XYZ file of C-alpha atoms in Angstrom:
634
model
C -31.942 -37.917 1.704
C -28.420 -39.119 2.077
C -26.050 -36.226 1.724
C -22.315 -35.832 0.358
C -20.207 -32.978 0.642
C -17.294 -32.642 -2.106
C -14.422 -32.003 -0.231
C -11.318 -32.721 -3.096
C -10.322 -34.289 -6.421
C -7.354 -35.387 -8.417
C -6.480 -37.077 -11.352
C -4.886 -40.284 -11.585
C -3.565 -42.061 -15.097
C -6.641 -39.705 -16.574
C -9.158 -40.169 -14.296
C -10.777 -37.664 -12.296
C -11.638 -39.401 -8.785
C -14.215 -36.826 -6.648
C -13.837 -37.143 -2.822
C -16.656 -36.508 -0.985
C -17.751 -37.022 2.898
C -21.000 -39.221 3.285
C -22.548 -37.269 6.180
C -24.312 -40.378 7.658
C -22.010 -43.023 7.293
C -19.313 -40.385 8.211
C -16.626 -41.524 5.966
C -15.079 -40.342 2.360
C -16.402 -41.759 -0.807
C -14.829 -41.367 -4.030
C -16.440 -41.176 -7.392
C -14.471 -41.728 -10.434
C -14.596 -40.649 -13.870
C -12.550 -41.991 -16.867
C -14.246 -40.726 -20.180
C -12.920 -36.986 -19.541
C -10.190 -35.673 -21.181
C -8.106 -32.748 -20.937
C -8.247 -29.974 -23.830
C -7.322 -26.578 -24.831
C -8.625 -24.268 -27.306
C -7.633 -22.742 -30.618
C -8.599 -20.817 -33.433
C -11.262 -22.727 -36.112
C -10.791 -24.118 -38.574
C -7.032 -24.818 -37.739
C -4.433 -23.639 -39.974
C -2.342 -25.698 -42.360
C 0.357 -25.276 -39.198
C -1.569 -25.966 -36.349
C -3.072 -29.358 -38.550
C -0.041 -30.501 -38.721
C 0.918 -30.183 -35.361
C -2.094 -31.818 -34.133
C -1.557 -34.804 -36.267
C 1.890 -34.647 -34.443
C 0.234 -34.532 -30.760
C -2.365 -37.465 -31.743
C -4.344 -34.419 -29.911
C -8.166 -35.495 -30.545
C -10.181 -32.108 -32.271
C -13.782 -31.268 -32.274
C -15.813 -28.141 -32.794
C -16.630 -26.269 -29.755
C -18.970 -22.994 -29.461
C -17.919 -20.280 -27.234
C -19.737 -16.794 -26.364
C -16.748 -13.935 -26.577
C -16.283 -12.084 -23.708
C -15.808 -8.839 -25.524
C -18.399 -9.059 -28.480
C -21.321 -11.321 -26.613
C -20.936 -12.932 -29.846
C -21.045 -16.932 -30.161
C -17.482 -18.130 -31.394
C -16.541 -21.676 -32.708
C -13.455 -22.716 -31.972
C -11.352 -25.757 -32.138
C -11.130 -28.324 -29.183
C -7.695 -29.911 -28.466
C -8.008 -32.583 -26.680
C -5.337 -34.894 -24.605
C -5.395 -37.765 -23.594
C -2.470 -37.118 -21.103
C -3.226 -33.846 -18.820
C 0.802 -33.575 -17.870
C 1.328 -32.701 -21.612
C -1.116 -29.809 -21.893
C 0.926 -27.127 -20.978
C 3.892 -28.603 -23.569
C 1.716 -28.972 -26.568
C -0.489 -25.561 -26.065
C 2.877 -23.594 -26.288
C 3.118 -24.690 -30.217
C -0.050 -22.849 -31.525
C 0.086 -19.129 -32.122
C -3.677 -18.585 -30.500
C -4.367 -20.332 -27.509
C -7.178 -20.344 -24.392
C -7.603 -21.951 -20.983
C -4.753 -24.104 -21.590
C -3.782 -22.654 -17.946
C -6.727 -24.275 -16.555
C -5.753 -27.320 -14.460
C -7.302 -30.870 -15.781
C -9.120 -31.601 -12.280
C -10.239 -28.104 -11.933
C -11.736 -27.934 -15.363
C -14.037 -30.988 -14.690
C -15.136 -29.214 -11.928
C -15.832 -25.905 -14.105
C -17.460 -27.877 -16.935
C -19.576 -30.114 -14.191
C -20.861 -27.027 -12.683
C -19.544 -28.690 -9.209
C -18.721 -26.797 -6.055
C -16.335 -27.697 -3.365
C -17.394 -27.596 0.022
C -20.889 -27.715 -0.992
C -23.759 -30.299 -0.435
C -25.043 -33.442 -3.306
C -27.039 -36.191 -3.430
C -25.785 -39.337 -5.474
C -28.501 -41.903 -7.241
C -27.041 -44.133 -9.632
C -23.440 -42.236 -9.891
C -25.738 -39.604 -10.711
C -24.497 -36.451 -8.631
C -27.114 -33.884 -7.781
C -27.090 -30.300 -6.204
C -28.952 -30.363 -2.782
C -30.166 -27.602 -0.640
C -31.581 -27.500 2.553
C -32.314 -23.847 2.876
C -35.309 -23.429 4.732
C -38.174 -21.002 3.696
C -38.514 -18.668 6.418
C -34.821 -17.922 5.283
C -35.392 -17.703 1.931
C -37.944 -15.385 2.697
C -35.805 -12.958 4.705
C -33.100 -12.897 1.281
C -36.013 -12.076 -0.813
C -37.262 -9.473 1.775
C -33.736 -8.257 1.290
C -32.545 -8.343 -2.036
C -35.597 -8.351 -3.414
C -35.727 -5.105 -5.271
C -32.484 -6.186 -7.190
C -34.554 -8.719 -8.818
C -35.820 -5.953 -10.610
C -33.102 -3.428 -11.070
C -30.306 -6.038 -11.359
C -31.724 -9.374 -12.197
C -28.048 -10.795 -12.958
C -26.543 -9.524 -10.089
C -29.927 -11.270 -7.972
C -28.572 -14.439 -9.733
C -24.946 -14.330 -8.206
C -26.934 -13.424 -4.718
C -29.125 -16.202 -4.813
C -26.688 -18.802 -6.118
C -23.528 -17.243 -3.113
C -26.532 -17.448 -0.648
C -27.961 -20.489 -0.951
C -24.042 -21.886 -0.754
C -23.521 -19.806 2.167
C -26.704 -21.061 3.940
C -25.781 -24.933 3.395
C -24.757 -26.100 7.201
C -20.731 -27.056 7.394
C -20.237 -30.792 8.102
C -18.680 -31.794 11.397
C -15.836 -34.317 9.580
C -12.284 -34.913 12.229
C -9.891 -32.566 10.450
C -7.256 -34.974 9.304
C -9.820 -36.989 7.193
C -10.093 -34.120 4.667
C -6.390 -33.173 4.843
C -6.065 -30.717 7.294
C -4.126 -29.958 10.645
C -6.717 -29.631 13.904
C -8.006 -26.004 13.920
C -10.556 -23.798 16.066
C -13.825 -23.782 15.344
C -13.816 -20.247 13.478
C -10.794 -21.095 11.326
C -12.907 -25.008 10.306
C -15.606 -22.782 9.754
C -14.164 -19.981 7.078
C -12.658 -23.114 5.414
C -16.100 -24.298 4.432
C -16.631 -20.867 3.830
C -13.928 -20.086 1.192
C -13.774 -23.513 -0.251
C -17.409 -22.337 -1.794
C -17.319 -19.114 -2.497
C -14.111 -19.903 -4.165
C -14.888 -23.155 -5.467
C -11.371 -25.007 -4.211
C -11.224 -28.023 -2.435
C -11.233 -27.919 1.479
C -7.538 -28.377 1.915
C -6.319 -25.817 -0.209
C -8.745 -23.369 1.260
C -7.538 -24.193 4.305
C -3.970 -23.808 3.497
C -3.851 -21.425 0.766
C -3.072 -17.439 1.333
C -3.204 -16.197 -2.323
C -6.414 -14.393 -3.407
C -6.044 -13.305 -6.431
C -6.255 -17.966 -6.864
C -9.244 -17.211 -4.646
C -10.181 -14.345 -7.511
C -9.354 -16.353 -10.686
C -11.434 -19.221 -9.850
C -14.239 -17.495 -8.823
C -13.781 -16.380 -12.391
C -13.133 -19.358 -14.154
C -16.246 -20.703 -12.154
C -18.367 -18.442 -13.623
C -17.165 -17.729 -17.007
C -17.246 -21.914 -17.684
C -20.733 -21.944 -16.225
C -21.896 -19.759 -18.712
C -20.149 -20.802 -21.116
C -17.851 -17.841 -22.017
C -14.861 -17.896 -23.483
C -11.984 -17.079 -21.116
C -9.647 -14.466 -22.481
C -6.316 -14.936 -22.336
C -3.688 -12.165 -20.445
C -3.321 -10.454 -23.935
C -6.810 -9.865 -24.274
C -7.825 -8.728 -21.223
C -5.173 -5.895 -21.333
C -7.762 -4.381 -24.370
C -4.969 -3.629 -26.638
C -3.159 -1.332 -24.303
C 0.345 -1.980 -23.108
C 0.197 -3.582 -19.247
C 1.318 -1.130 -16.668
C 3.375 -2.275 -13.274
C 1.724 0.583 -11.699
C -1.308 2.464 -12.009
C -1.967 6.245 -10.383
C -3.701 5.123 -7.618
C -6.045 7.104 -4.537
C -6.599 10.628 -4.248
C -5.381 11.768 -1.138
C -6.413 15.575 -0.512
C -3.629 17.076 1.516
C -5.504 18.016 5.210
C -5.528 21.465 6.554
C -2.970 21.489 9.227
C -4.635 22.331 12.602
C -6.775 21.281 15.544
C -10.451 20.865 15.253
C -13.712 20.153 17.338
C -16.229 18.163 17.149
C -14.891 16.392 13.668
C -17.090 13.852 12.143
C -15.483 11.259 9.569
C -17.455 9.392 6.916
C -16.175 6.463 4.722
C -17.665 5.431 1.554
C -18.807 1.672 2.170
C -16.186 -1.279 0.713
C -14.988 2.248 -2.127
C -13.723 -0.119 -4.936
C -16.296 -2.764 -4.812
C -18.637 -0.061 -4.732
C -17.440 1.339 -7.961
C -16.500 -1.713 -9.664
C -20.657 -2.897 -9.190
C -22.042 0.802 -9.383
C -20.530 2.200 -12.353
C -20.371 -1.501 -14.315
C -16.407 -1.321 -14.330
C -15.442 -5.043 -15.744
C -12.763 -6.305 -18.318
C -15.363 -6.182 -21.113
C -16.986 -3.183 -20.225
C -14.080 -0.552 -20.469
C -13.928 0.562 -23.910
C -16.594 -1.618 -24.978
C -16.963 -1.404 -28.696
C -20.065 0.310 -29.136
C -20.303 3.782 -30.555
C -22.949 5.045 -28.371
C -20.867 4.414 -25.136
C -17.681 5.854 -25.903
C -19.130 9.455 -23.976
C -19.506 7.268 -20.711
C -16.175 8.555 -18.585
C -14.925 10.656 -16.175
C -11.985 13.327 -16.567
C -9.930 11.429 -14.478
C -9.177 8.649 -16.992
C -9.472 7.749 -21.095
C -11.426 4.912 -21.050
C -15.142 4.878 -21.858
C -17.522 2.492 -20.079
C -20.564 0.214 -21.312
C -23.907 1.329 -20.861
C -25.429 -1.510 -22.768
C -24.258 -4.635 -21.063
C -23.699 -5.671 -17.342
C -20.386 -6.407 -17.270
C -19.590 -9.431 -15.265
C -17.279 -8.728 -12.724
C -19.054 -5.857 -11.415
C -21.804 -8.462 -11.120
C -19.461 -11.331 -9.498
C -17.976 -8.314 -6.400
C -20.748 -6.348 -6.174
C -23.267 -9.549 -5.300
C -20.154 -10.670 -2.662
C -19.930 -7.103 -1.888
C -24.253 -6.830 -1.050
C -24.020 -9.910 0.615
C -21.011 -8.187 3.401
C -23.366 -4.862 3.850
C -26.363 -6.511 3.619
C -26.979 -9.356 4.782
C -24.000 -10.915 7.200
C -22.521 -7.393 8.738
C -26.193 -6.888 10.245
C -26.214 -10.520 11.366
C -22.928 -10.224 13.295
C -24.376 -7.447 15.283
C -27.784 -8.588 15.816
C -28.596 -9.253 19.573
C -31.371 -11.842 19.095
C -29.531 -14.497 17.626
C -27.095 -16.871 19.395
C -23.375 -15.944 20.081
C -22.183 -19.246 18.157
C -24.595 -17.119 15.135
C -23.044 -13.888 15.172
C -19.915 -14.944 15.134
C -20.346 -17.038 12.040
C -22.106 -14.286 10.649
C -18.667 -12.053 11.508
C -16.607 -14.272 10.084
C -18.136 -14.307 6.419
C -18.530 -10.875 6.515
C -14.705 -11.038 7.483
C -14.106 -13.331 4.076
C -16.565 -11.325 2.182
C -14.432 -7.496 2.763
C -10.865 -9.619 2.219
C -12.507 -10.626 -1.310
C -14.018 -8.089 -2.319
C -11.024 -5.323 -1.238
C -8.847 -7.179 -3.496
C -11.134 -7.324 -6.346
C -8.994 -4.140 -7.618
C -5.436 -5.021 -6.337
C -5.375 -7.974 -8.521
C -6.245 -6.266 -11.804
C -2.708 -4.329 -11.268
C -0.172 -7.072 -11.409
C -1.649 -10.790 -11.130
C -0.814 -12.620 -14.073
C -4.061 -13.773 -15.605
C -6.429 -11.018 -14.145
C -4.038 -7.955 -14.773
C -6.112 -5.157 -17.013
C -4.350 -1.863 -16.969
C -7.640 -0.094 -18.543
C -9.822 -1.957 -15.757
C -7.388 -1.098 -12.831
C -7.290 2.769 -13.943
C -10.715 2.709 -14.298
C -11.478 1.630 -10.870
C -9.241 4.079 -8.839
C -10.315 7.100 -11.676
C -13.396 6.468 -10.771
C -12.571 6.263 -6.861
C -10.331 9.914 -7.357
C -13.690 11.343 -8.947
C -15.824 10.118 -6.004
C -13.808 11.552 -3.224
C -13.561 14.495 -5.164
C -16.938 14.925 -5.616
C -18.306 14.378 -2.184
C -15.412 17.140 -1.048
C -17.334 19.670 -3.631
C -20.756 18.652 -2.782
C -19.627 19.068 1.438
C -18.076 22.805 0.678
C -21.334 23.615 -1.489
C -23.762 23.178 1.607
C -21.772 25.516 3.704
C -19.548 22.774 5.615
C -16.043 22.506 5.837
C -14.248 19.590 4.893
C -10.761 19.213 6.386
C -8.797 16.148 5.015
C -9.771 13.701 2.496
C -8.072 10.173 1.920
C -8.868 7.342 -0.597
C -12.690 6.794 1.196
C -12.583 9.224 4.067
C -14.163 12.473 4.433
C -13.189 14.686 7.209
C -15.811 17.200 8.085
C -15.289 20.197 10.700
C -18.045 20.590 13.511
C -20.577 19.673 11.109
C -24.925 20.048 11.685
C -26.379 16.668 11.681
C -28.443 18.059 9.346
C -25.783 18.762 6.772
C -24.275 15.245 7.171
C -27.760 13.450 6.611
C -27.460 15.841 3.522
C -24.384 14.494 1.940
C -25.596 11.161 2.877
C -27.985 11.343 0.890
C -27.363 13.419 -2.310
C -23.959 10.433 -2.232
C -26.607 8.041 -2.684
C -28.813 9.787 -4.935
C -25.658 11.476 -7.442
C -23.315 8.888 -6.766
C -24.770 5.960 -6.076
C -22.785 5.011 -3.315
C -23.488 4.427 0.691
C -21.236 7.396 2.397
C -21.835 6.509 6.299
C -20.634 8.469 9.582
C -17.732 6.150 10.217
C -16.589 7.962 14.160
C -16.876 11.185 15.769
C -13.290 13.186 17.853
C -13.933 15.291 20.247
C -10.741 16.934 19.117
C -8.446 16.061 16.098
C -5.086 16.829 15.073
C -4.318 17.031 11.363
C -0.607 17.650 10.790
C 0.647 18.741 7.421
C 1.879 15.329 5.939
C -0.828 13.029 4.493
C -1.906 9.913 6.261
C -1.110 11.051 9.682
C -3.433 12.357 12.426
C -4.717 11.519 15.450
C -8.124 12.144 16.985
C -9.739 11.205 20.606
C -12.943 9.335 20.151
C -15.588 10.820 22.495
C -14.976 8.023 25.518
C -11.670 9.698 25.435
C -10.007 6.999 23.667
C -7.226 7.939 21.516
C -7.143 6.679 17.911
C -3.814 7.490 16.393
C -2.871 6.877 12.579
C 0.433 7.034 10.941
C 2.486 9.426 12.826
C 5.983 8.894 12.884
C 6.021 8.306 16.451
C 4.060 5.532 16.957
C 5.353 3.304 14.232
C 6.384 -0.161 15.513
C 10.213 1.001 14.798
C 10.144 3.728 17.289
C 11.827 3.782 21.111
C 9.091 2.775 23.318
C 10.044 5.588 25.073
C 9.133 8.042 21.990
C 5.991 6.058 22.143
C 5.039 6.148 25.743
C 6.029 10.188 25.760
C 3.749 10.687 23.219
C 0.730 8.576 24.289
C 1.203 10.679 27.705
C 0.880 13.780 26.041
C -2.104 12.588 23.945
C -4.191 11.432 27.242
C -3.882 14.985 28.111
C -6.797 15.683 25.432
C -9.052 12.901 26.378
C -11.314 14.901 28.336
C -10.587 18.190 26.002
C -14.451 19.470 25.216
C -13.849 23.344 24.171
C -11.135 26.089 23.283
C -10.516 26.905 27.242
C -10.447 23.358 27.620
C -7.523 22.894 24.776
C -5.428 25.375 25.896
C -5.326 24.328 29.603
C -4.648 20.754 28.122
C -1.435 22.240 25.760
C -0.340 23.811 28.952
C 0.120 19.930 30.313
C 1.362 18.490 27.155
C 4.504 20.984 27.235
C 5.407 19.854 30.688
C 4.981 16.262 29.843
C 7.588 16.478 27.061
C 10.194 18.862 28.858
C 9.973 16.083 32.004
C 10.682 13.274 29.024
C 13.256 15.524 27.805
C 14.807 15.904 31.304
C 15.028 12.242 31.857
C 16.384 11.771 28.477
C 19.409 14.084 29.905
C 19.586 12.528 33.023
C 19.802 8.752 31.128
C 17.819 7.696 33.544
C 15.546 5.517 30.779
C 15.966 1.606 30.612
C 17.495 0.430 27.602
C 15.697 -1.631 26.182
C 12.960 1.344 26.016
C 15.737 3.077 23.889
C 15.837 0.273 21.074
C 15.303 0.356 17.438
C 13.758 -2.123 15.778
C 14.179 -2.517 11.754
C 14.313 -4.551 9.047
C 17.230 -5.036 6.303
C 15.978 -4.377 2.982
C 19.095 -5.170 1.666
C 21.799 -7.749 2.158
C 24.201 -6.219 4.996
C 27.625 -8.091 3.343
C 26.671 -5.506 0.008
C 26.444 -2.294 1.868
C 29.217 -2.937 3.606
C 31.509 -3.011 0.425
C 29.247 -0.613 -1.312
C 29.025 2.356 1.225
C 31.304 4.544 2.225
C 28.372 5.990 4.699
C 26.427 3.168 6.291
C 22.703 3.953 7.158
C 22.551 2.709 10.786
C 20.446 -0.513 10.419
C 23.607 -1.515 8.667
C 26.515 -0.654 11.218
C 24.620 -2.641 13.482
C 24.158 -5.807 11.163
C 27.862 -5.517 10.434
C 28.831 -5.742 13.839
C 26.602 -8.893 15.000
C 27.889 -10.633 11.829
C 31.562 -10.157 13.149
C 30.367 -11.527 16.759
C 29.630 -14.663 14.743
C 26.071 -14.179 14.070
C 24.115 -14.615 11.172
C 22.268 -11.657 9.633
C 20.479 -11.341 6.111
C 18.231 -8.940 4.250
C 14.803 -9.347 5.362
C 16.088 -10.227 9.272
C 15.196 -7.208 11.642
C 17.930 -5.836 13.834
C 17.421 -4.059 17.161
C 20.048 -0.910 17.922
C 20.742 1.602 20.498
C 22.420 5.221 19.390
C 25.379 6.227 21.021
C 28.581 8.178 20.680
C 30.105 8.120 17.773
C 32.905 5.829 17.593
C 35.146 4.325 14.589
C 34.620 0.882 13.586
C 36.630 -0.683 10.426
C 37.791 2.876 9.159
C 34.203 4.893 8.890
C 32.208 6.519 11.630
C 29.863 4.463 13.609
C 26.908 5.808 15.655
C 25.103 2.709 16.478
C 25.756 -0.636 18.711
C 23.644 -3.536 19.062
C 21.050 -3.571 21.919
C 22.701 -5.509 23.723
C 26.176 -4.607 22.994
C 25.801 -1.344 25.129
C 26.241 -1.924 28.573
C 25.655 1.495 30.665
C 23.236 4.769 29.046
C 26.342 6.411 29.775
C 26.929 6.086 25.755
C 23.772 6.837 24.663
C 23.451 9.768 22.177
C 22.237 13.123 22.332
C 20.355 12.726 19.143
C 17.868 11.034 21.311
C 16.351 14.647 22.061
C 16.886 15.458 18.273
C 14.520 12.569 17.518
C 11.934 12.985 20.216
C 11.570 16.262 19.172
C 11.270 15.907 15.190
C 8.851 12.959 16.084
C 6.637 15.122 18.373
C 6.974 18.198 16.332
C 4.809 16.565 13.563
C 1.714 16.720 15.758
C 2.950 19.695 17.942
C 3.063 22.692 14.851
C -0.553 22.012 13.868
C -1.512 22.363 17.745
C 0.868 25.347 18.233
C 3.331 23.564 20.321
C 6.826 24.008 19.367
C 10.196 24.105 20.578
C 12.588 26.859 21.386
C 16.458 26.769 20.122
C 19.151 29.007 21.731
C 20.697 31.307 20.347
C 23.513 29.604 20.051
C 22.045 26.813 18.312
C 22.525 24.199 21.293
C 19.351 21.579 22.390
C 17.124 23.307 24.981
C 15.378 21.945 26.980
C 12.899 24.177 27.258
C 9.618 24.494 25.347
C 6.874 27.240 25.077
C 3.784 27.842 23.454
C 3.256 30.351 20.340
């Protein structure tokens, strides 16, 4: 059998013309199709109004049955048809109650011909025909697999099977300019073909494109067409409530400052997707209009959730979201298949997490998919979780230490106890909780989102601490990664306190050196980017934040500088410059450390100190109020 992979379409003068690559005569064919036309949808019958403004249009109308999203009820509505696509958008804007008038003419054809880009036919007589070449011991393995959610989820088996079989279909080896693309690597060819199906957009655009939440809505459209359900408009899907910019988001619980042992951290699998598919969070299952569901919620938000239907979106991520955990993650790791396998198998699993992590981003703000009710739900539902796994930890006797969004930090834990909250996760919650890494020792300072802990090969893994952010002096950096190695090999208390001993003389050598000025310059840089245009604050402020002295002085050396440009600075001396106080130069505007400034120690110091006070490391001031340089240990 002869097979053709769809790789684009367009329309010309209202025709759709499919491209697709003939695998054995390696060259692009094009099928065309004249009789379909364009159309929108409106309320039936039409109004006296709307009649006369489709006798107006010449617009062609027809009866056309629907399924609502939010009922499950069948609908008839009126079919607008046009015979020219470009005036679709024009003429929809002149009824009150429109739908999928958004929905671009080539794109719809492929919706309504239940075609998928990237993705393998057959062609008899201009007949075009699905074909699969999945072979059985495969199938065999997805059934071994996902074969219990036949029976506890048949819907969600349906959007496995039907991703799968996609997934499985081989990608064709066609010379990248033929279907529209620049000359890539093998991996980046390969997530192409990936994306264009899971997606359904043609090859190029997959290629090329960067936006998800397009990814997201045709994914959507895909499946709502196939099914033949209505697709809501962006008033609808907001369920009568007013559309939020912003939505409270993850529960961070703030971490007991300290040092700690033996600290074992465990992550909720893929969080979000895991509650949009486990508690059936979808646009028409959040405050669902049955009576008997409206006790369904959590404290954390007012909405209610179906128990009666399967909502569809929890169906669509959670079947990517099995398919990551599942299936491909395993694959990427497994030692008996081929390198060229695993890495294929990596880099779905790669496409499947990027999908399937924005699954609750784009219900906040993406025109189209924004539901403020669906986008609380999700991260109510996500607070509640981490919430709940803290309670059920402290319960069994163990001591949780610092919880953010989908991490659990537990103190010196018994295996025993973790396999316990493991498993009464899976069995309350119905989520996976896993072990996600193990420190040997762990530093929780008091702000949120900052720690660092060394992994048990002594390998420091460092999150969010001032110090380390790209912005800082290398210096500040280096100083600090010094004083970290010092715990790499830190096992016990005696251990810990010998190490501290080390750290202090690390930083009060740095310190020294930062006196002396005997540090290269360009490890004394800044690095940061304008938010705002430099020509405003320069009228506007009578102080200017330092970012901004320096962009004012390039731009009178004759260089250009805007907002969003990132400027590299050195501190020194203060100095006037056009009337106010400076206290910054360009990099490479300072010529000698000679001008450097003291607050160089002030810095080091406030950046160290946020890691230093939980491990009782601190810094003495004189009396009279002076920079020491000494430090000492409480």
């Amino acid at each position: 059998m002869n097979i053709w992979y769809l790789i684009d379409a367009k329309t010309t003068g209202g025709t759709v013309i499919l491209r697709f690559y003939d695998a054995l005569g390696k060259e692009i064919k094009e099928v065309r199709d004249s009789e379909y036309e364009p159309y929108f949808l409106i309320s039936y019958p039409p109004n006296e109004k709307d009649t006369y403004t489709i006798d107006r249009i010449v617009g062609k109308v027809s009866k056309i049955q629907k399924r609502d999203l939010f009922t499950n009820e069948t609908k008839t509505l009126a079919k607008v048809s046009i015979k020219n696509p470009e005036n679709i958008e024009k003429f929809s804007k002149m009824f009150e109650n429109v739908w999928e008038s958004e929905i671009d003419f080539t794109r719809g054809y492929i919706y309504d011909h239940g075609l998928v880009f990237g993705s393998q036919y057959s062609l008899k007589e201009n007949q075009i025909n699905a074909a699969s070449t999945i072979q059985k011991e495969t199938k065999q393995e997805f059934e071994n697999t996902f074969g219990e959610t036949k029976k506890t989820d048949p819907k969600k088996y349906d959007m496995l099977e039907y991703w799968f079989n996609l997934l499985q279909q081989p990608v064709p080896q066609i010379k990248p300019e033929v279907i529209g693309i620049k000359e890539v690597d093998t991996k980046r060819y390969y997530v192409t073909f990936m994306l264009s199906k899971i997606a359904n957009i043609p090859v190029s655009e997959a290629y090329s494109s960067r936006h998800v939440s397009d990814w997201i809505k045709s994914i959507i459209y895909t499946h709502l067409r196939k099914n033949g359900i209505l697709i809501p408009n962006s008033r609808e899907l907001c369920r009568g409530r007013e559309l939020k910019r912003s939505v409270a988001g993850a529960l961070t619980i703030a971490p007991k400052s300290g040092t700690y042992f033996n600290t074992v951290v465990t992550d909720f699998e893929s969080l979000y997707p895991s509650v949009i598919d486990s508690y059936n969070l979808s646009y028409e299952t959040v405050n669902c209009e049955h009576e008997e569901c409206r006790g369904n919620k959590i404290s954390e938000i007012d909405h209610h959730i179906c128990i009666k239907r399967r909502g569809f979106y929890s169906v669509l991520f959670g079947a990517l979201k099995d398919l990551r955990i599942h299936w491909f993650k395993p694959l990427s790791k497994d030692q008996k298949l081929s390198e060229e396998e695993r890495l294929s198998a990596e880099t779905i699993a790669k496409l499947l997490k990027l999908l399937t992590v924005s699954s609750y981003g784009v219900t906040v703000r993406i025109h189209g998919l924004a539901s403020t009710p669906l986008a609380e739900s999700i991260t109510g539902y996500g607070r509640h979780i981490l919430q709940t796994a803290w309670n059920m930890a402290e319960s069994y006797g163990m001591h949780p230490t610092y919880g953010d969004t989908d991490s659990l930090f537990l103190d010196n834990p018994s295996e025993e106890g973790v396999k316990w909250l493991i498993q009464t996760v899976k069995e309350k919650l119905r989520l996976d909780l896993a072990v996600e890494k193990k420190y040997s020792v762990c530093v929780l300072p008091k702000a949120k989102k900052a720690y660092f802990g060394i992994l048990p090969d002594g390998t420091p893994d460092i999150k969010g601490l001032t110090v380390i952010k790209s912005n800082s002096p290398r210096f500040f950096q280096k100083v600090f990664q010094d004083c970290v190695k010092e715990l790499s090999q830190v096992k016990n208390m005696e251990e810990y306190e010998a190490s501290k001993k080390r750290i202090v003389q690390v930083a009060q050598e740095a310190e020294k050196t930062l006196r002396q000025r005997k540090i290269p310059l360009d490890d004394l840089q800044y690095f940061v980017e304008l938010y705002f245009d430099p020509r405003e604050k320069l009228v506007l402020d009578e102080a200017m934040h330092q970012p901004y002295q320096c962009a004012v002085q390039l731009m009178d050396s004759g260089r250009e500088v805007n907002k969003g440009d990132t400027v590299s600075f050195i501190k020194v001396k203060p100095f006037m410059y056009k009337g106010k106080k400076f206290t910054v130069k360009p990099s490479d505007f300072v010529k000698s450390t000679a001008e450097i400034n003291e607050d160089y120690i002030r810095n080091l110091r406030t950046a160290l100190g946020q890691t230093f006070e939980p491990m009782n490391i601190t810094f003495e001031v004189e009396k009279d109020m002076k920079l020491s340089k000494w430090f000492s240990q409480k």
